[in-house]
């Protein structure tokens, strides 16, 4: 399969090289513009069709029943911050739940901290794994001992809003076809320029993307830091794959290929830490890019079947964004090469920057996108207003990072060694 895909990739590059015209360059310049339009319109429709009627995260939702649920918190080297996550979990307004924390072979004092917290909180149970087995295996183990039909999975550095658990299970209680719900993570590490830019990114990109995907088709992935699952849906698709780099993307595609719905619940607010160093951010986003490519290659044989047609929008988005990254990279290469050698007309790239007028249009649309997101997100996080100044860096930051991580992540997934268990390292979570 990989040899065939590699052959198709080489043919595609040769074809692109032979017909390199202004149309290709227009695609490079206008693809971000088109996607911004998709995200803005989808986000606005989602807001007025579903979101506007929601009471907001500070209002406790009324449910027709309150089944027993399990809040699962996998931990690896979280000793300094896991107390905040556990205490936030114990403050849920949902009345009927337990907390299952998994110490996945941590090398710091995470185990001792969790044991002390278990003495303090009756709802908390702690599972200790002798060695680091990876997040997917940790959640599998927790799911085996959890007593709830609904599993709310939260990272060890995430602080749940008091009403988050209730909002997460509400769509699954109301609709038996909903297999998972993804929450609304908000960045709380904002001490550097990189952290402040990510505040704008989570508001104006990640939130809008999930809203738009919910409108136009399927959701690419639940949020790895905050997601809820119906146990029966997990059983139907075999739980989390321990060999995948990004278990959250893989389980999302697995559920939807089994025709379970995934819903986005913006009122399920969770405060998270994000990398505030270039190295930490690069490592995280490259893992995301590689994980998305792994999931695509894993499921490529199933995606084109008619019964999976609702996945085609996700496939198109993945293919177009990947094509954009490699096309732009080839353009930059040819532009630079053209300064040293004379290239054929069809391969000559005069500039890698959009014309002045379209550059202004792109900047205006980026600002409009952020303003739309700001209006939608104001009930969940008032602080993006303070990040408005930093959004002038956002278009360059996001598209450059997406390009670089796609170029690095796709080949690493394509040429990856035989599958081994995906264990985790301690990530860079910024400053608290």
Short mmCIF file of C-alpha atoms in Angstrom, two decimals:
data_model
loop_
_atom_site.label_atom_id
_atom_site.label_comp_id
_atom_site.label_asym_id
_atom_site.label_seq_id
_atom_site.Cartn_x
_atom_site.Cartn_y
_atom_site.Cartn_z
CA UNK A 1 0.00 0.00 0.00
CA UNK A 2 2.75 2.46 0.93
CA UNK A 3 4.65 1.83 -2.32
CA UNK A 4 1.52 2.64 -4.30
CA UNK A 5 0.94 5.81 -2.31
CA UNK A 6 4.57 6.82 -2.76
CA UNK A 7 4.25 6.29 -6.51
CA UNK A 8 1.12 8.42 -6.63
CA UNK A 9 2.88 11.15 -4.66
CA UNK A 10 5.84 11.18 -7.07
CA UNK A 11 3.48 11.32 -10.07
CA UNK A 12 1.55 14.18 -8.47
CA UNK A 13 4.76 16.15 -7.90
CA UNK A 14 5.84 15.61 -11.51
CA UNK A 15 2.44 16.70 -12.80
CA UNK A 16 2.46 19.78 -10.61
CA UNK A 17 5.95 20.61 -11.81
CA UNK A 18 4.95 20.25 -15.45
CA UNK A 19 1.89 22.50 -15.22
CA UNK A 20 3.20 25.03 -12.74
CA UNK A 21 1.20 28.15 -13.54
CA UNK A 22 -0.41 31.09 -11.83
CA UNK A 23 -3.33 28.80 -10.95
CA UNK A 24 -1.11 26.83 -8.56
CA UNK A 25 0.18 30.03 -6.97
CA UNK A 26 -3.39 31.30 -6.66
CA UNK A 27 -4.24 28.10 -4.79
CA UNK A 28 -1.39 28.76 -2.35
CA UNK A 29 -2.57 32.30 -1.69
CA UNK A 30 -6.33 31.72 -1.64
CA UNK A 31 -6.61 28.39 0.19
CA UNK A 32 -6.17 30.06 3.64
CA UNK A 33 -8.72 32.68 2.56
CA UNK A 34 -11.23 30.01 1.54
CA UNK A 35 -10.76 28.04 4.77
CA UNK A 36 -11.26 31.19 6.85
CA UNK A 37 -14.56 31.71 5.02
CA UNK A 38 -15.59 28.10 5.78
CA UNK A 39 -14.69 28.46 9.46
CA UNK A 40 -16.42 31.83 9.85
CA UNK A 41 -19.67 30.80 8.17
CA UNK A 42 -19.77 27.44 9.93
CA UNK A 43 -19.07 29.04 13.29
CA UNK A 44 -21.77 31.67 12.84
CA UNK A 45 -24.37 29.09 11.78
CA UNK A 46 -23.47 26.81 14.69
CA UNK A 47 -23.81 29.73 17.08
CA UNK A 48 -27.26 30.84 15.95
CA UNK A 49 -28.62 27.34 15.31
CA UNK A 50 -27.47 25.59 18.49
CA UNK A 51 -25.24 27.63 20.73
CA UNK A 52 -27.29 30.77 21.27
CA UNK A 53 -29.99 28.87 23.16
CA UNK A 54 -27.45 27.41 25.61
CA UNK A 55 -27.54 29.04 29.05
CA UNK A 56 -23.74 29.37 29.20
CA UNK A 57 -21.06 27.53 31.17
CA UNK A 58 -21.91 29.21 34.48
CA UNK A 59 -25.48 27.90 34.42
CA UNK A 60 -25.93 24.30 35.57
CA UNK A 61 -27.74 22.35 32.82
CA UNK A 62 -30.91 20.47 33.65
CA UNK A 63 -30.78 16.82 32.61
CA UNK A 64 -33.68 14.39 32.33
CA UNK A 65 -31.63 11.87 34.32
CA UNK A 66 -28.33 11.68 36.17
CA UNK A 67 -26.72 8.29 35.46
CA UNK A 68 -23.50 7.38 37.23
CA UNK A 69 -20.44 8.63 35.31
CA UNK A 70 -16.67 8.19 35.67
CA UNK A 71 -14.15 11.02 35.33
CA UNK A 72 -10.89 9.48 34.10
CA UNK A 73 -7.61 11.34 34.63
CA UNK A 74 -4.46 9.72 33.16
CA UNK A 75 -1.26 11.09 34.70
CA UNK A 76 2.41 10.91 33.86
CA UNK A 77 4.88 13.07 35.81
CA UNK A 78 2.13 15.45 36.93
CA UNK A 79 3.17 15.76 40.55
CA UNK A 80 3.38 19.56 40.54
CA UNK A 81 0.00 20.20 38.92
CA UNK A 82 -2.26 17.16 39.34
CA UNK A 83 -3.73 18.48 42.61
CA UNK A 84 -5.42 21.32 40.71
CA UNK A 85 -6.94 18.83 38.25
CA UNK A 86 -8.26 16.52 41.00
CA UNK A 87 -9.69 19.36 43.07
CA UNK A 88 -11.45 20.80 40.01
CA UNK A 89 -12.89 17.36 39.27
CA UNK A 90 -14.23 17.03 42.83
CA UNK A 91 -16.06 20.37 42.50
CA UNK A 92 -18.45 19.21 39.78
CA UNK A 93 -22.11 20.13 40.14
CA UNK A 94 -23.07 16.81 38.56
CA UNK A 95 -24.26 14.75 41.55
CA UNK A 96 -23.48 11.16 40.62
CA UNK A 97 -19.87 10.42 39.67
CA UNK A 98 -16.52 8.93 40.60
CA UNK A 99 -12.95 9.93 39.72
CA UNK A 100 -10.44 7.37 38.46
CA UNK A 101 -6.85 8.63 38.31
CA UNK A 102 -4.17 6.50 36.61
CA UNK A 103 -0.53 6.94 37.54
CA UNK A 104 1.15 5.67 34.37
CA UNK A 105 4.56 4.74 35.75
CA UNK A 106 5.48 8.32 36.68
CA UNK A 107 9.07 8.98 37.62
CA UNK A 108 8.27 11.90 39.92
CA UNK A 109 6.04 12.09 43.02
CA UNK A 110 2.75 11.79 41.11
CA UNK A 111 1.90 8.47 42.77
CA UNK A 112 2.42 9.82 46.27
CA UNK A 113 0.39 12.96 45.53
CA UNK A 114 -2.49 10.89 44.15
CA UNK A 115 -2.46 8.54 47.14
CA UNK A 116 -2.65 11.53 49.50
CA UNK A 117 -5.53 13.00 47.52
CA UNK A 118 -7.36 9.65 47.62
CA UNK A 119 -7.28 9.83 51.42
CA UNK A 120 -8.84 13.28 51.21
CA UNK A 121 -11.56 12.70 48.58
CA UNK A 122 -13.92 9.73 48.81
CA UNK A 123 -14.85 9.91 45.12
CA UNK A 124 -11.24 9.37 44.01
CA UNK A 125 -9.74 5.97 43.17
CA UNK A 126 -6.11 5.64 42.10
CA UNK A 127 -4.58 3.02 39.81
CA UNK A 128 -0.80 2.63 39.66
CA UNK A 129 0.91 1.15 36.60
CA UNK A 130 4.47 -0.07 37.23
CA UNK A 131 5.79 1.19 33.88
CA UNK A 132 4.87 3.90 31.40
CA UNK A 133 2.35 2.21 29.09
CA UNK A 134 1.16 5.32 27.24
CA UNK A 135 -1.99 7.39 27.53
CA UNK A 136 -4.13 5.04 25.44
CA UNK A 137 -3.29 2.04 27.62
CA UNK A 138 -3.79 4.08 30.78
CA UNK A 139 -7.31 5.03 29.68
CA UNK A 140 -8.03 1.45 28.64
CA UNK A 141 -7.10 0.27 32.12
CA UNK A 142 -9.23 2.99 33.71
CA UNK A 143 -12.19 2.12 31.50
CA UNK A 144 -11.96 -1.51 32.63
CA UNK A 145 -12.39 -0.57 36.30
CA UNK A 146 -14.64 2.47 35.89
CA UNK A 147 -18.25 1.92 36.88
CA UNK A 148 -19.91 4.57 34.72
CA UNK A 149 -21.54 4.09 31.32
CA UNK A 150 -20.25 7.56 30.41
CA UNK A 151 -16.52 8.27 30.69
CA UNK A 152 -15.31 11.87 30.93
CA UNK A 153 -11.58 11.82 30.11
CA UNK A 154 -9.45 14.73 31.29
CA UNK A 155 -5.69 15.30 31.16
CA UNK A 156 -3.76 15.56 34.41
CA UNK A 157 -3.06 19.26 33.87
CA UNK A 158 -6.64 20.29 33.03
CA UNK A 159 -9.00 22.11 35.38
CA UNK A 160 -12.66 21.33 34.72
CA UNK A 161 -15.25 24.07 35.06
CA UNK A 162 -17.73 23.02 37.79
CA UNK A 163 -20.47 22.42 35.19
CA UNK A 164 -18.23 20.78 32.58
CA UNK A 165 -19.05 17.14 33.38
CA UNK A 166 -22.80 17.79 33.22
CA UNK A 167 -22.47 19.50 29.84
CA UNK A 168 -20.25 16.71 28.51
CA UNK A 169 -22.74 13.91 29.20
CA UNK A 170 -25.88 15.89 28.33
CA UNK A 171 -25.75 15.23 24.52
CA UNK A 172 -25.18 11.50 25.08
CA UNK A 173 -28.11 11.25 27.49
CA UNK A 174 -30.40 13.06 25.04
CA UNK A 175 -29.28 11.25 21.86
CA UNK A 176 -28.41 7.52 21.87
CA UNK A 177 -26.42 7.87 18.62
CA UNK A 178 -23.89 10.28 20.18
CA UNK A 179 -20.81 8.24 20.98
CA UNK A 180 -18.50 11.04 22.11
CA UNK A 181 -18.52 14.71 23.05
CA UNK A 182 -15.56 17.06 22.76
CA UNK A 183 -15.23 19.95 25.19
CA UNK A 184 -14.00 23.53 25.00
CA UNK A 185 -10.38 23.84 26.21
CA UNK A 186 -9.20 27.32 27.17
CA UNK A 187 -5.52 28.23 27.50
CA UNK A 188 -4.44 29.36 30.97
CA UNK A 189 -0.66 29.60 30.30
CA UNK A 190 -0.31 33.17 29.02
CA UNK A 191 2.97 34.50 30.35
CA UNK A 192 4.80 34.71 26.99
CA UNK A 193 4.06 35.91 23.47
CA UNK A 194 3.73 32.29 22.37
CA UNK A 195 1.15 31.62 25.06
CA UNK A 196 -0.83 34.73 24.17
CA UNK A 197 -0.84 33.82 20.48
CA UNK A 198 -2.25 30.40 21.40
CA UNK A 199 -5.09 32.09 23.27
CA UNK A 200 -6.08 33.67 19.96
CA UNK A 201 -5.52 30.37 18.15
CA UNK A 202 -7.80 28.36 20.44
CA UNK A 203 -10.49 31.03 20.13
CA UNK A 204 -10.34 31.94 16.45
CA UNK A 205 -9.19 28.64 14.94
CA UNK A 206 -9.73 25.51 17.02
CA UNK A 207 -13.14 26.55 18.33
CA UNK A 208 -14.37 27.77 14.94
CA UNK A 209 -13.02 24.67 13.19
CA UNK A 210 -14.96 22.33 15.51
CA UNK A 211 -18.12 24.37 15.05
CA UNK A 212 -17.73 24.39 11.27
CA UNK A 213 -16.93 20.68 11.09
CA UNK A 214 -20.04 19.93 13.14
CA UNK A 215 -22.08 21.87 10.56
CA UNK A 216 -20.47 20.65 7.33
CA UNK A 217 -19.79 17.02 8.23
CA UNK A 218 -17.81 15.09 10.82
CA UNK A 219 -15.37 16.31 13.49
CA UNK A 220 -11.70 15.61 12.77
CA UNK A 221 -10.88 14.87 16.39
CA UNK A 222 -12.16 15.16 19.90
CA UNK A 223 -9.98 17.24 22.16
CA UNK A 224 -7.41 14.98 23.75
CA UNK A 225 -7.47 17.07 26.90
CA UNK A 226 -11.25 16.95 27.46
CA UNK A 227 -13.60 14.43 25.87
CA UNK A 228 -16.46 12.20 27.00
CA UNK A 229 -17.35 8.78 25.61
CA UNK A 230 -20.24 6.36 25.75
CA UNK A 231 -18.83 3.04 26.94
CA UNK A 232 -20.90 1.07 24.41
CA UNK A 233 -19.46 3.16 21.58
CA UNK A 234 -15.91 2.51 22.79
CA UNK A 235 -16.61 -1.21 22.95
CA UNK A 236 -18.00 -1.07 19.42
CA UNK A 237 -14.75 0.28 17.98
CA UNK A 238 -12.30 -1.53 20.27
CA UNK A 239 -11.36 1.31 22.63
CA UNK A 240 -8.19 3.38 22.13
CA UNK A 241 -5.42 2.04 19.89
CA UNK A 242 -2.25 1.77 21.98
CA UNK A 243 -0.04 1.95 18.87
CA UNK A 244 -1.25 5.31 17.56
CA UNK A 245 0.71 8.49 18.28
CA UNK A 246 -2.50 10.48 18.70
CA UNK A 247 -5.11 8.25 20.30
CA UNK A 248 -7.67 11.08 20.28
CA UNK A 249 -7.67 11.45 16.48
CA UNK A 250 -7.74 7.69 16.00
CA UNK A 251 -10.69 7.09 18.32
CA UNK A 252 -12.59 9.96 16.67
CA UNK A 253 -12.26 8.42 13.21
CA UNK A 254 -12.96 4.92 14.53
CA UNK A 255 -16.20 6.06 16.16
CA UNK A 256 -17.41 7.94 13.10
CA UNK A 257 -16.53 5.09 10.75
CA UNK A 258 -18.78 2.98 12.96
CA UNK A 259 -21.45 5.69 12.46
CA UNK A 260 -21.39 7.12 15.96
CA UNK A 261 -21.88 10.87 16.20
CA UNK A 262 -19.39 13.23 17.84
CA UNK A 263 -20.71 16.53 19.15
CA UNK A 264 -18.91 19.69 20.19
CA UNK A 265 -20.09 21.19 23.48
CA UNK A 266 -18.69 24.72 23.96
CA UNK A 267 -20.18 25.05 27.45
CA UNK A 268 -17.91 22.24 28.70
CA UNK A 269 -15.06 24.63 29.54
CA UNK A 270 -11.71 23.28 30.71
CA UNK A 271 -8.61 25.29 31.55
CA UNK A 272 -5.41 23.79 30.17
CA UNK A 273 -1.67 24.43 30.02
CA UNK A 274 0.02 24.70 26.63
CA UNK A 275 3.70 24.86 25.57
CA UNK A 276 5.29 28.27 25.89
CA UNK A 277 8.61 27.38 24.27
CA UNK A 278 9.27 26.94 20.57
CA UNK A 279 10.72 23.47 21.14
CA UNK A 280 7.75 22.30 23.17
CA UNK A 281 5.24 23.69 20.69
CA UNK A 282 7.07 22.15 17.74
CA UNK A 283 7.15 18.73 19.40
CA UNK A 284 3.45 18.89 20.20
CA UNK A 285 2.29 20.05 16.77
CA UNK A 286 4.54 17.64 14.89
CA UNK A 287 3.00 14.83 16.92
CA UNK A 288 -0.46 16.10 15.96
CA UNK A 289 0.49 16.23 12.28
CA UNK A 290 2.04 12.78 12.34
CA UNK A 291 -0.92 11.36 14.24
CA UNK A 292 -3.40 12.75 11.71
CA UNK A 293 -1.42 11.24 8.84
CA UNK A 294 -1.19 7.87 10.64
CA UNK A 295 -4.95 7.77 11.07
CA UNK A 296 -5.47 8.66 7.41
CA UNK A 297 -3.11 5.90 6.21
CA UNK A 298 -4.66 3.41 8.65
CA UNK A 299 -8.18 4.00 7.33
CA UNK A 300 -7.54 4.85 3.68
CA UNK A 301 -9.03 1.57 2.49
CA UNK A 302 -12.34 2.26 4.27
CA UNK A 303 -12.76 5.94 3.52
CA UNK A 304 -13.97 5.68 -0.08
CA UNK A 305 -16.85 3.32 0.62
CA UNK A 306 -20.28 4.86 0.11
CA UNK A 307 -21.42 4.03 3.64
CA UNK A 308 -18.59 6.25 4.94
CA UNK A 309 -19.44 9.20 2.68
CA UNK A 310 -19.92 11.53 5.64
CA UNK A 311 -16.18 11.23 6.22
CA UNK A 312 -15.38 12.58 2.76
CA UNK A 313 -15.36 16.20 3.92
CA UNK A 314 -12.69 15.34 6.49
CA UNK A 315 -10.68 13.47 3.86
CA UNK A 316 -10.94 16.42 1.45
CA UNK A 317 -9.84 18.85 4.15
CA UNK A 318 -6.85 16.66 5.03
CA UNK A 319 -5.84 16.23 1.37
CA UNK A 320 -6.21 19.90 0.46
CA UNK A 321 -4.33 21.15 3.52
CA UNK A 322 -1.52 18.64 2.93
CA UNK A 323 -1.35 19.60 -0.75
CA UNK A 324 -1.19 23.25 0.24
CA UNK A 325 1.76 22.63 2.57
CA UNK A 326 3.81 20.67 0.02
CA UNK A 327 2.87 23.00 -2.84
CA UNK A 328 3.96 26.02 -0.84
CA UNK A 329 7.21 24.27 0.10
CA UNK A 330 7.91 23.47 -3.56
CA UNK A 331 7.15 27.09 -4.46
CA UNK A 332 9.62 28.38 -1.89
CA UNK A 333 12.24 25.95 -3.18
CA UNK A 334 11.72 26.99 -6.81
CA UNK A 335 11.66 30.67 -5.86
CA UNK A 336 15.00 30.32 -4.09
CA UNK A 337 16.47 28.16 -6.86
CA UNK A 338 15.44 30.76 -9.42
CA UNK A 339 17.91 33.21 -7.85
CA UNK A 340 20.81 30.95 -8.86
CA UNK A 341 19.76 29.21 -12.08
CA UNK A 342 17.42 29.99 -14.96
CA UNK A 343 14.31 27.82 -14.70
CA UNK A 344 11.77 26.96 -17.42
CA UNK A 345 8.85 29.36 -17.56
CA UNK A 346 6.38 26.88 -16.10
CA UNK A 347 8.67 26.32 -13.10
CA UNK A 348 9.61 29.94 -12.50
CA UNK A 349 8.20 31.45 -9.30
CA UNK A 350 8.58 35.21 -9.15
CA UNK A 351 7.36 35.72 -5.60
CA UNK A 352 6.18 33.72 -2.62
CA UNK A 353 4.17 36.64 -1.22
CA UNK A 354 0.63 37.55 -2.26
CA UNK A 355 0.09 40.76 -4.24
CA UNK A 356 -0.38 43.85 -2.09
CA UNK A 357 -4.15 43.96 -2.52
CA UNK A 358 -4.68 40.29 -1.68
CA UNK A 359 -2.26 40.57 1.20
CA UNK A 360 -4.53 43.25 2.68
CA UNK A 361 -7.56 41.03 2.03
CA UNK A 362 -5.95 38.09 3.81
CA UNK A 363 -5.04 40.27 6.80
CA UNK A 364 -8.55 41.72 6.93
CA UNK A 365 -10.18 38.30 6.81
CA UNK A 366 -7.87 37.03 9.56
CA UNK A 367 -8.88 39.96 11.74
CA UNK A 368 -12.56 39.42 10.90
CA UNK A 369 -12.21 35.76 11.82
CA UNK A 370 -10.80 36.65 15.21
CA UNK A 371 -13.51 39.24 15.86
CA UNK A 372 -16.25 36.73 15.00
CA UNK A 373 -14.64 34.17 17.30
CA UNK A 374 -14.30 36.82 20.02
CA UNK A 375 -18.03 37.55 19.90
CA UNK A 376 -18.88 33.83 20.01
CA UNK A 377 -16.39 32.96 22.74
CA UNK A 378 -17.00 35.94 25.01
CA UNK A 379 -19.29 33.95 27.33
CA UNK A 380 -16.58 31.31 27.88
CA UNK A 381 -13.46 33.41 28.24
CA UNK A 382 -13.31 37.19 28.58
CA UNK A 383 -9.53 37.28 28.40
CA UNK A 384 -9.15 36.85 24.59
CA UNK A 385 -9.89 40.59 24.45
CA UNK A 386 -6.51 41.19 26.07
CA UNK A 387 -4.89 39.02 23.39
CA UNK A 388 -6.30 41.09 20.51
CA UNK A 389 -3.01 42.92 20.00
CA UNK A 390 -1.12 39.65 19.63
CA UNK A 391 -3.36 38.40 16.83
CA UNK A 392 -1.43 40.50 14.31
CA UNK A 393 1.13 37.67 14.53
CA UNK A 394 -1.48 34.98 14.24
CA UNK A 395 -1.81 34.35 10.44
CA UNK A 396 1.96 34.07 9.99
CA UNK A 397 2.28 31.94 13.12
CA UNK A 398 -0.51 29.47 12.39
CA UNK A 399 0.04 28.85 8.67
CA UNK A 400 3.82 28.70 8.99
CA UNK A 401 3.57 26.22 11.85
CA UNK A 402 0.98 24.14 9.98
CA UNK A 403 3.19 24.04 6.90
CA UNK A 404 6.32 23.03 8.81
CA UNK A 405 4.66 20.36 10.95
CA UNK A 406 2.88 18.85 7.94
CA UNK A 407 6.17 18.62 6.03
CA UNK A 408 7.76 16.89 9.02
CA UNK A 409 4.82 14.83 10.26
CA UNK A 410 3.53 13.27 7.03
CA UNK A 411 6.83 11.61 5.97
CA UNK A 412 7.47 10.39 9.52
CA UNK A 413 4.05 8.70 9.49
CA UNK A 414 4.49 7.34 5.96
CA UNK A 415 7.92 5.83 6.54
CA UNK A 416 7.36 4.89 10.18
CA UNK A 417 8.87 1.69 11.53
CA UNK A 418 6.57 -1.23 12.43
CA UNK A 419 4.06 -0.27 15.09
CA UNK A 420 5.25 -0.08 18.65
CA UNK A 421 3.36 1.03 21.70
CA UNK A 422 3.04 4.82 21.83
CA UNK A 423 4.24 5.91 25.26
CA UNK A 424 4.29 9.51 26.36
CA UNK A 425 6.94 11.90 27.61
CA UNK A 426 6.44 14.83 29.95
CA UNK A 427 5.31 17.70 27.69
CA UNK A 428 6.20 21.35 27.94
CA UNK A 429 3.14 22.87 29.57
CA UNK A 430 4.33 26.43 29.94
CA UNK A 431 4.38 28.45 33.10
CA UNK A 432 1.63 28.33 35.68
#
